[in-house]
XYZ file of C-alpha atoms in Angstrom:
552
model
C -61.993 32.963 98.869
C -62.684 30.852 95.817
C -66.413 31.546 95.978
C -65.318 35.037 95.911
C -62.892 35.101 92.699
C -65.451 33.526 90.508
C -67.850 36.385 91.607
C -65.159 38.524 90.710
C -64.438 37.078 87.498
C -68.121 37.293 86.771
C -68.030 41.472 87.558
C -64.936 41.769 85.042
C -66.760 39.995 82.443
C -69.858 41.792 82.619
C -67.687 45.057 82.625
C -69.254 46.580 85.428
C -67.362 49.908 85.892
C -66.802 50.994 89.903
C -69.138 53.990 89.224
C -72.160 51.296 88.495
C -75.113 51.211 91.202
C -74.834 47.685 91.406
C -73.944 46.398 94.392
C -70.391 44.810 95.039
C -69.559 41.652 97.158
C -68.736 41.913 100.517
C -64.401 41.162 101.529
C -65.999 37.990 103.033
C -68.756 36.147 103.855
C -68.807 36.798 108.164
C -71.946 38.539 108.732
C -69.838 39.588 112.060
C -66.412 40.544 110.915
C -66.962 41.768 107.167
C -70.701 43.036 106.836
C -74.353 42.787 108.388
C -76.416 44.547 110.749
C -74.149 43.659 113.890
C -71.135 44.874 112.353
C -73.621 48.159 111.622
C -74.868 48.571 114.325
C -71.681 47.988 117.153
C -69.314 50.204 114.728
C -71.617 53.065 114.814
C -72.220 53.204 118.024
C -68.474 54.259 118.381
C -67.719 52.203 121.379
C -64.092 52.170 120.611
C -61.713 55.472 119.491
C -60.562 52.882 116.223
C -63.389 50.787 114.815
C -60.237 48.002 113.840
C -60.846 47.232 117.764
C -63.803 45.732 117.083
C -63.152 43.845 114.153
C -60.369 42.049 116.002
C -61.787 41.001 118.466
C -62.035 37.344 119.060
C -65.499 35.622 120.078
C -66.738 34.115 122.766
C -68.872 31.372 121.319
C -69.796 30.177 118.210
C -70.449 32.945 115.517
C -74.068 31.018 115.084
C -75.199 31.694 118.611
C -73.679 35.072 118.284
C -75.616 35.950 115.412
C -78.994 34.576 116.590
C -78.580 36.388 119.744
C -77.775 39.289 117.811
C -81.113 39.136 115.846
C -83.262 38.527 118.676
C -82.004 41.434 120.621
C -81.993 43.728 117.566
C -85.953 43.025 116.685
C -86.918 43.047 120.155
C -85.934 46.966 119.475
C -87.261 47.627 116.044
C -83.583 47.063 114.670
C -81.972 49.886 117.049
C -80.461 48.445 120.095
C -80.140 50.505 122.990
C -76.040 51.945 123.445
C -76.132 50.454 127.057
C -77.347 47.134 126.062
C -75.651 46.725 122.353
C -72.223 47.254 124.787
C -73.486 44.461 127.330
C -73.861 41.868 124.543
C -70.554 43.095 123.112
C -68.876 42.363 126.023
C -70.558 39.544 127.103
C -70.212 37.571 123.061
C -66.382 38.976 122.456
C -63.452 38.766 124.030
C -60.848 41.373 124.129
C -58.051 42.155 121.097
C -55.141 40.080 121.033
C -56.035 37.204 123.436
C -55.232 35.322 120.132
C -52.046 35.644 120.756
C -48.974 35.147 123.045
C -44.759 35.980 122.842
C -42.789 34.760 120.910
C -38.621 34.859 120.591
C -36.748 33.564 117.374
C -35.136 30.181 118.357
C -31.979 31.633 117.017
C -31.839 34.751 118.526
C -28.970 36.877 119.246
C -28.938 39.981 122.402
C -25.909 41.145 120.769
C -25.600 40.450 117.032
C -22.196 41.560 115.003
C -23.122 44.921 113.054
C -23.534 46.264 116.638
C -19.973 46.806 116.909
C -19.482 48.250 113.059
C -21.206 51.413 115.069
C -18.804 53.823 115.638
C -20.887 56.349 117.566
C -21.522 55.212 121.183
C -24.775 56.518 121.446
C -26.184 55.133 118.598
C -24.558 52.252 119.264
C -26.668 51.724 122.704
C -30.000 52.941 120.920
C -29.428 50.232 117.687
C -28.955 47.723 121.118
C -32.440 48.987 122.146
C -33.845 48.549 119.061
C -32.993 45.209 118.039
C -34.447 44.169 121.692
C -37.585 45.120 120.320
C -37.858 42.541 117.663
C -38.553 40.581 120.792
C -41.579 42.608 122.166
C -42.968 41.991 118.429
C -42.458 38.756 118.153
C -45.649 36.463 118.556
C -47.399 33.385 117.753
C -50.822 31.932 117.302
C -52.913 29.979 120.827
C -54.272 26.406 119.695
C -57.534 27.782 119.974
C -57.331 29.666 116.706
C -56.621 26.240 114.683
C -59.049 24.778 116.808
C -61.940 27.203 116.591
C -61.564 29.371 113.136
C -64.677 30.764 112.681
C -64.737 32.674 116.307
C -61.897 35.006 115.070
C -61.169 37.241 112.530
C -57.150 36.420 112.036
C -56.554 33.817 110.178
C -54.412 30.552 111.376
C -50.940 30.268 110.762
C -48.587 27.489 112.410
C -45.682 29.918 112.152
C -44.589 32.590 114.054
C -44.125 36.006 113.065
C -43.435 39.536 113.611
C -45.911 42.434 114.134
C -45.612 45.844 113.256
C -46.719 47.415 116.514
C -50.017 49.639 117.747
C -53.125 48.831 116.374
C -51.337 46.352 114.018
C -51.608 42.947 115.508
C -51.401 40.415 113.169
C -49.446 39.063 110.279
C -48.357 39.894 106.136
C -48.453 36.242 104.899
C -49.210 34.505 101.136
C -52.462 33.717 100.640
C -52.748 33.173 96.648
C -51.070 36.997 97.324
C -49.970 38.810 100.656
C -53.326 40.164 102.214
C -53.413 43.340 103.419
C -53.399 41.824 106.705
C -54.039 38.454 108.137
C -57.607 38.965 108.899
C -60.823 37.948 107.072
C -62.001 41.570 106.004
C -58.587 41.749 104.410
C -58.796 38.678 101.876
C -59.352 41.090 98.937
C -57.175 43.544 99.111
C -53.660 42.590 98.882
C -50.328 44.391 100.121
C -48.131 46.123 97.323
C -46.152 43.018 95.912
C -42.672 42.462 97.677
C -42.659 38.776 98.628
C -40.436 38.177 95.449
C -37.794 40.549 96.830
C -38.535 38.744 100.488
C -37.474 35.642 99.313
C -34.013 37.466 97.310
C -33.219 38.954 100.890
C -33.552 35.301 102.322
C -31.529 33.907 99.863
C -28.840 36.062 99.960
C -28.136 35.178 103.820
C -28.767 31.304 103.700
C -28.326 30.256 99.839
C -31.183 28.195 100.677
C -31.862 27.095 97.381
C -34.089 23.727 98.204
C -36.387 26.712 100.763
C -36.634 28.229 96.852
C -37.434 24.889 94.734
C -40.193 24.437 97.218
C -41.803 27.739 96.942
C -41.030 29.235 93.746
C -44.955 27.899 93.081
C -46.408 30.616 95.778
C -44.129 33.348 94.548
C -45.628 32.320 90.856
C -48.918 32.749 92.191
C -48.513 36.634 93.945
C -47.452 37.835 90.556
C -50.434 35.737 88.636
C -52.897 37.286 91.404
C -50.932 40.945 90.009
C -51.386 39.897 86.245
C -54.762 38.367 86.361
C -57.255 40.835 88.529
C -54.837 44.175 88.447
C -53.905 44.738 84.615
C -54.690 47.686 82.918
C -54.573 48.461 79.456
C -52.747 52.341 78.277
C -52.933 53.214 75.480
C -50.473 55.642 73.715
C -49.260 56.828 70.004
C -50.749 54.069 68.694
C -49.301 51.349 70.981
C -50.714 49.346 73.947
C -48.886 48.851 77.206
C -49.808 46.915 79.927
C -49.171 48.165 83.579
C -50.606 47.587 87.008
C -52.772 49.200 89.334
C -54.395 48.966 92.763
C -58.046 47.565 92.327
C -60.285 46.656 94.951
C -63.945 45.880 93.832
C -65.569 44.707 96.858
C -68.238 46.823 98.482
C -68.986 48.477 101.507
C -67.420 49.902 104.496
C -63.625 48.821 105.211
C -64.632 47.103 108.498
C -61.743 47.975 110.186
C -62.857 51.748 109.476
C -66.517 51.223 109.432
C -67.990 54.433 110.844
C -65.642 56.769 109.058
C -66.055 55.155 105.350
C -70.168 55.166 106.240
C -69.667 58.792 107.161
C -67.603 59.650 104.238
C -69.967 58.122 101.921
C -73.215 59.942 103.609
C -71.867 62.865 102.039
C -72.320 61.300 98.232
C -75.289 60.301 96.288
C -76.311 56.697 97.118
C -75.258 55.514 94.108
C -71.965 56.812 94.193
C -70.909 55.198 97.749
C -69.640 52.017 96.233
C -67.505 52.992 94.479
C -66.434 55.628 96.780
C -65.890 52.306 99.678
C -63.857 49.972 96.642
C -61.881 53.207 95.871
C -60.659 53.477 99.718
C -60.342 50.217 99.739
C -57.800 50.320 97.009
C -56.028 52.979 98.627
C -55.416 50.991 101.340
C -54.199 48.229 99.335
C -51.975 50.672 98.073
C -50.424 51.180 101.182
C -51.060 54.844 101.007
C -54.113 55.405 103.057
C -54.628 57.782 102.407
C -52.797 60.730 100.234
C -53.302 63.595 98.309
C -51.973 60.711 95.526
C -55.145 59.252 94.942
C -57.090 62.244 95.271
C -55.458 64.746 92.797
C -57.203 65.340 89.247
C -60.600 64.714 90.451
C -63.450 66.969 90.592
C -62.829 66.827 94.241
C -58.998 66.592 95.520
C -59.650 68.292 98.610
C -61.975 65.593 100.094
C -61.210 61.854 100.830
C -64.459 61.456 99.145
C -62.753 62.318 95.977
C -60.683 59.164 95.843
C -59.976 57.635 92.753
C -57.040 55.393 93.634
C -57.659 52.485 90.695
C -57.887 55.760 88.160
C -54.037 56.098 88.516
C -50.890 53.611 87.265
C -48.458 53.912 90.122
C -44.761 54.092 89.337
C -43.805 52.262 92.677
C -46.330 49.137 92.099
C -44.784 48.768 88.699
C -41.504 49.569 89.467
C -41.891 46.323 92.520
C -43.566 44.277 89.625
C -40.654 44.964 87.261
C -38.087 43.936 90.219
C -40.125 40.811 90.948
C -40.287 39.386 87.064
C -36.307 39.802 87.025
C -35.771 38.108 90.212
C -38.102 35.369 88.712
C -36.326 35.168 86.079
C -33.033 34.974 88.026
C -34.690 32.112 90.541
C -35.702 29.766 87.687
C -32.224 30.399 85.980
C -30.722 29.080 89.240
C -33.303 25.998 89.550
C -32.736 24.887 85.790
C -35.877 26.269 84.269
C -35.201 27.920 81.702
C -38.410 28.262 79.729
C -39.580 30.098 82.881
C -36.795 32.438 83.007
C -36.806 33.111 79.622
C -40.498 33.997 80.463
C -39.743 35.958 83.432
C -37.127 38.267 81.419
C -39.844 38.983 78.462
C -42.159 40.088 81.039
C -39.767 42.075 82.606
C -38.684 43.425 79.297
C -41.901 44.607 78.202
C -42.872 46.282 81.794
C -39.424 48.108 81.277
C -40.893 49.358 78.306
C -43.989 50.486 79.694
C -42.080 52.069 82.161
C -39.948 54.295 79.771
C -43.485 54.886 77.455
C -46.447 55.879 80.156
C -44.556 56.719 83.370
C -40.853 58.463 82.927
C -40.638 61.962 81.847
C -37.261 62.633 80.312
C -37.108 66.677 80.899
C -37.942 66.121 84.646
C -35.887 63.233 85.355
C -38.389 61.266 87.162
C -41.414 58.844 86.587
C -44.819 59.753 87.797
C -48.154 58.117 88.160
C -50.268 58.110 85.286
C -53.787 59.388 85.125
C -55.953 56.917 82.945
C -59.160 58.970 83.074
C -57.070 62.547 82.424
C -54.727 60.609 80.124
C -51.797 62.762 82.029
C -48.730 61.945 84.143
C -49.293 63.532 88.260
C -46.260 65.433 88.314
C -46.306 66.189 91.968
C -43.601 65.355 94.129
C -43.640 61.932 96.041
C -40.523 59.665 96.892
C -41.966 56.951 94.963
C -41.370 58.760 92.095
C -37.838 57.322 92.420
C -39.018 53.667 93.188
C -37.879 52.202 89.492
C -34.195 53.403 90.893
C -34.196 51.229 93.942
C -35.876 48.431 91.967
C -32.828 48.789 89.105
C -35.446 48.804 86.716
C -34.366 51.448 84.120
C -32.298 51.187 80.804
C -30.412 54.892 80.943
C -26.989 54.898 82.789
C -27.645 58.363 83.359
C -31.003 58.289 85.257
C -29.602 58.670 88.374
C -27.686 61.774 88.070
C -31.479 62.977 86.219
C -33.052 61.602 89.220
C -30.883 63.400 91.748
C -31.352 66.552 89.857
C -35.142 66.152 90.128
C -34.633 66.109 93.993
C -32.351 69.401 93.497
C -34.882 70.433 91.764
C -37.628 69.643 93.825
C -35.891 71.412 96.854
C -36.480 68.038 98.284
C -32.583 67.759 99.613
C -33.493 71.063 101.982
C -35.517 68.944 104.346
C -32.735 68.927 107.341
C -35.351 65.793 109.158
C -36.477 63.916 106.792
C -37.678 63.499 103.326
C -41.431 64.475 103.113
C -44.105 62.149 101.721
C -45.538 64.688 99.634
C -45.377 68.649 99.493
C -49.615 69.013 99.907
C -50.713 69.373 103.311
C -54.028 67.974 103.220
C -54.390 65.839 106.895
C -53.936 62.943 105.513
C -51.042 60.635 107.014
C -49.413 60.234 103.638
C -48.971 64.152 102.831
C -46.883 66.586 104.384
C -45.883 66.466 106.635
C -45.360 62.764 107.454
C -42.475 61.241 106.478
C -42.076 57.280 106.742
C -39.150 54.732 106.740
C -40.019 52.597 103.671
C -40.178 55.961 101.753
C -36.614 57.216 103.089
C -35.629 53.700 102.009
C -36.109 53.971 98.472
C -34.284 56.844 97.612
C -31.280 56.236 99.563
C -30.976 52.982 98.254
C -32.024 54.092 95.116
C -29.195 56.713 95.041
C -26.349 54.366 97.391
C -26.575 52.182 94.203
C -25.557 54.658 91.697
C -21.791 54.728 90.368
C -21.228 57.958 91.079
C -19.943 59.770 94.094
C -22.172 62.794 94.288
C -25.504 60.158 93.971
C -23.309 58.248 96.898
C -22.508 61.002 99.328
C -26.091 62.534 99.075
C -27.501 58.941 100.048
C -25.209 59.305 102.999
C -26.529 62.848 104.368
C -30.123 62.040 103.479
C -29.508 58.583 106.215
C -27.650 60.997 108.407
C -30.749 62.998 108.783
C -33.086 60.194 108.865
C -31.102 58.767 111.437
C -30.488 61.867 113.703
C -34.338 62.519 113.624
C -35.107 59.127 114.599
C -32.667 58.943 117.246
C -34.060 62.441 118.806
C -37.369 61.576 119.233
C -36.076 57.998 120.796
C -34.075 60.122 123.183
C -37.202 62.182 124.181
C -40.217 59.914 124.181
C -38.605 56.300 124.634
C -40.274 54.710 121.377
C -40.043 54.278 117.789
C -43.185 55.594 115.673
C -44.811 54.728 112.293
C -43.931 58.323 110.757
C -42.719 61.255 111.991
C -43.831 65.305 111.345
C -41.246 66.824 110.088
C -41.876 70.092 110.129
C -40.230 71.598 112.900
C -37.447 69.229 114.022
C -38.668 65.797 114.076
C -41.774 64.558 116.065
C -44.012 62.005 115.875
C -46.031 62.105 113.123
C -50.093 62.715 112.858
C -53.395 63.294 110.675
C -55.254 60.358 108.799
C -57.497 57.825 110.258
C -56.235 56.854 113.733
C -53.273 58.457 115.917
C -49.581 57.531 115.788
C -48.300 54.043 116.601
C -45.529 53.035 118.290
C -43.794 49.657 117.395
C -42.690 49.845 114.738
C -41.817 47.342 112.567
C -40.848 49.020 109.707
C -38.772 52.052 111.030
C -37.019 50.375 113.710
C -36.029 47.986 110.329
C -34.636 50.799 108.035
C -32.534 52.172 111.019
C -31.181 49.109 111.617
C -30.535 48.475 107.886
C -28.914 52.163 107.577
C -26.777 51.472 110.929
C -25.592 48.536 109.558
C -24.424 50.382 106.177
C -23.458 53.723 107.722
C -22.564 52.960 111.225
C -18.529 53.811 110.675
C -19.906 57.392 109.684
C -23.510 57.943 110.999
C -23.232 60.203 114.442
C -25.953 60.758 117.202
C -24.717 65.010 116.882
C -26.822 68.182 116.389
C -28.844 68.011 113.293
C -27.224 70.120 110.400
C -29.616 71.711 107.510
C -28.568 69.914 104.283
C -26.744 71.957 102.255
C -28.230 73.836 98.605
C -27.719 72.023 95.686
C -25.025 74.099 94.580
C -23.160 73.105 97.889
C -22.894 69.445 96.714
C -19.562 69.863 95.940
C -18.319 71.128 99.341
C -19.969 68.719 100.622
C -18.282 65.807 98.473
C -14.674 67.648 99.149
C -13.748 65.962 102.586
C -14.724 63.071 101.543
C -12.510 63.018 98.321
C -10.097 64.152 100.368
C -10.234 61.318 102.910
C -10.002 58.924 99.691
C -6.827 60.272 98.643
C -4.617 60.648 101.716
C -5.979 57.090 102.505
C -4.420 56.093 99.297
């Protein structure tokens, strides 16, 4: 990695723009794992349905011998090995995914832990039972043989265990000078939106572990520096600079994990445009948005994926996750006595706040939207992470969440009887219509459960209720819990991008549990009911007002 950063460094400098012809570094240096002719040639010849199979998959001897092996195979045959015996030699040299790693259960785990019983509804009750048994079946930890032997794999070593999302996602999200977009080699450059900060606020809250914080207040320090010093942009407006973030990823080629598609895409481009075209993908997946109509739109081409421009836009939810970090900085050195570091902490929050308010909020629509730097233009399409700075608190107005559920009244957004859709484009890609995922659902009923005022409140409550409900019906018919779910016509699981569904999951069976565990008194496993119009809102608040006062 360091070799890396000061080539990096040395691109910045020179200003090379992603459009230039010149070539980009590699994500790392494995001419097996993150470039080469092997790589090439084996993901080409489509062996496996996901080229990520490949790519984790461990080796059977040392990468040296594979390589040289490799070489004299592939110029025995003028550089194109035969299908039948490039597969021998791949399954002779590698060794299927996931022998890296074996089960793992928490040493203090519990079969039956206490919000269970805050569940009023049987059913769900049993299903939230289910689900928390499957923390088990994604629990795992590293062999000896990856500390032992590196360089024959492409995870990287940790000595701690950890929890997997599910499907083709078998590794870990761990710090790394920032949280890698996996826990893989060909990952090392991109990075995972920034959430550790927040991570360590959740952790605190349950143990008031404040000697776990002294000793790694340091690694949280360096996430946000990684943020600050490689994904700072400059926006310029009436006269006055603001600095904001965005997702930037310039290392070149093929994501290895989806080598054969990205070499496909970029066939259909000039040569000279396919690097940036590969660090532009390769910021969308950083993004965690791989891939949407969001980094395609105000291009000359936002029908195609090869129209990405990703690091051409200021995202309102990386900002808005920034913003939350620099106060809970702020907060963490308060509590360990520093204060010239919290003092530093709050300016930097400060002046992201007013960056915030500046570039992304729009005050008619009662939202914030991503920014176009090349258009100089906010995207004012509809996507949930619109709301993001209302989850993160990070706003000044009192009012901004009555604007902000107005927007979604607006939007026709509170309609959706399943779910709340990722976008309103339907372009086939997994983070468009219409998908809808957990995290997403997250952040605006959060985002609204923390406003003062009962209408914000009871609308956070129907908007679970049908998050829940959906969930809970395709459990009932298909016995699993999916990465996003379609819906369009009454909740299924969900499709389109790069690679089908996955079951797991990490982070859905984790917001169910989270919304059980707020809503379980009230949530019920019934038919799904439409949600109402937004002139209904009232009627809708009315029993519950009710309740409150003959409780009185």
């Amino acid at each position: 990695m360091p070799g890396r950063t000061w080539k990096l460094c040395l691109l910045l400098l020179l200003g090379l723009g992603l459009g230039s012809q010149e070539a980009l570094p590699p994500p790392c240096e494995s001419e097996i794992y993150c470039h080469g002719e092997l790589l090439h040639q084996v993901q080409m010849a489509k062996f496996y349905q996901d080229d990520k199979q490949f790519v984790d998959m461990p080796l059977s001897i040392a990468p040296e011998q594979v390589l040289q092996t490799f070489t004299e195979l592939s110029r025995d045959h003028n550089h194109s090995i035969p299908r039948e015996q490039l597969q021998a030699f791949v399954q002779e040299h590698f060794q299927a995914k996931g022998q890296e790693l074996q089960p793992w259960t928490p040493a203090d785990w519990k079969d039956s832990p206490q919000f269970l019983q805050k569940i009023s509804d049987a059913k769900l009750r049993v299903w939230a039972g289910q689900l928390h048994q499957l923390w088990k079946k994604l629990g795992k930890k590293m062999k000896p043989e990856v500390l032992s032997h590196p360089e024959r794999f492409s995870l990287i070593y940790s000595e701690h265990p950890f929890i997997v999302p599910g499907g083709r996602f078998v590794e870990f999200y761990y710090c790394y000078g920032h949280v890698p977009n996996g826990g893989r080699v060909y990952y090392l450059q991109r990075s995972q939106p920034p959430l550790l900060t927040l991570m360590m606020d959740c952790y605190l809250t349950h143990t008031n572990d404040t000697t776990f914080l002294q000793e790694n207040i340091e690694t949280l320090a360096l996430e946000l520096d990684f943020w600050t010093k490689n994904r700072t942009v400059s926006v310029s407006l009436e006269g006055k600079n603001y600095l904001l973030n965005r997702y930037y990823v310039p290392y070149g080629g093929p994501r290895p994990e989806s080598y054969s598609k990205d070499t496909e895409l970029a066939d259909t481009l000039p040569e000279g445009d396919r690097e940036a075209l590969w660090a532009e993908l390769k910021a969308g997946a950083e993004s965690g948005w791989d891939f949407s109509s969001r980094w395609l739109i105000g291009g000359p081409n936002p029908n195609s994926l090869s129209g990405i421009r990703t690091s051409k836009l200021v995202p309102v939810d990386l900002n808005a996750f920034l913003c939350q970090a620099e106060e809970l900085m702020s907060k963490f050195y308060s509590r360990l006595g520093n204060d010239s570091q919290a003092t530093k902490y709050r300016t930097l929050r400060a002046q992201r706040l007013a960056a915030l308010n500046a570039v992304l909020w729009d005050e008619e629509t009662g939202a914030w939207f991503d920014y176009d730097l090349e258009n100089k233009k906010k995207n004012q399409e509809f996507y949930p992470s619109n709301l993001t700075p209302l989850w993160a608190g990070c706003f000044s107005d009192p009012g901004v969440a009555d604007k902000a559920l107005k927007y979604l009244e607006d939007s026709r957004i509170l309609t959706y009887q399943y779910g709340i859709p990722t976008s309103l484009q339907k372009t086939g890609q997994q983070w468009d219509s219409p998908n809808a995922w957990a995290p997403l659902q997250d952040l605006v009923i959060r985002g609204l459960a923390k406003a003062p005022l009962p209408r914000a409140q009871e609308v956070a409550f129907q908007l679970a209720q049908n998050w829940i409900r959906t969930n809970f019906d395709v459990y009932s018919q298909k016995s699993a819990m999916y990465e996003k779910y379609d819906i369009s016509n009454g909740g299924q699981p969900g499709g389109g991008g790069e690679y089908e569904v996955q079951e797991g999951f990490g982070w859905t069976n984790g917001v169910v549990l989270m919304l059980l565990d707020r809503y379980g008194d009230r949530l019920t496993s019934g038919s799904q009911l439409a949600f109402l119009e937004p002139h209904c809102l009232v009627a809708a608040l009315l029993p519950s007002l009710l309740f409150s006062l003959l409780s009185r």
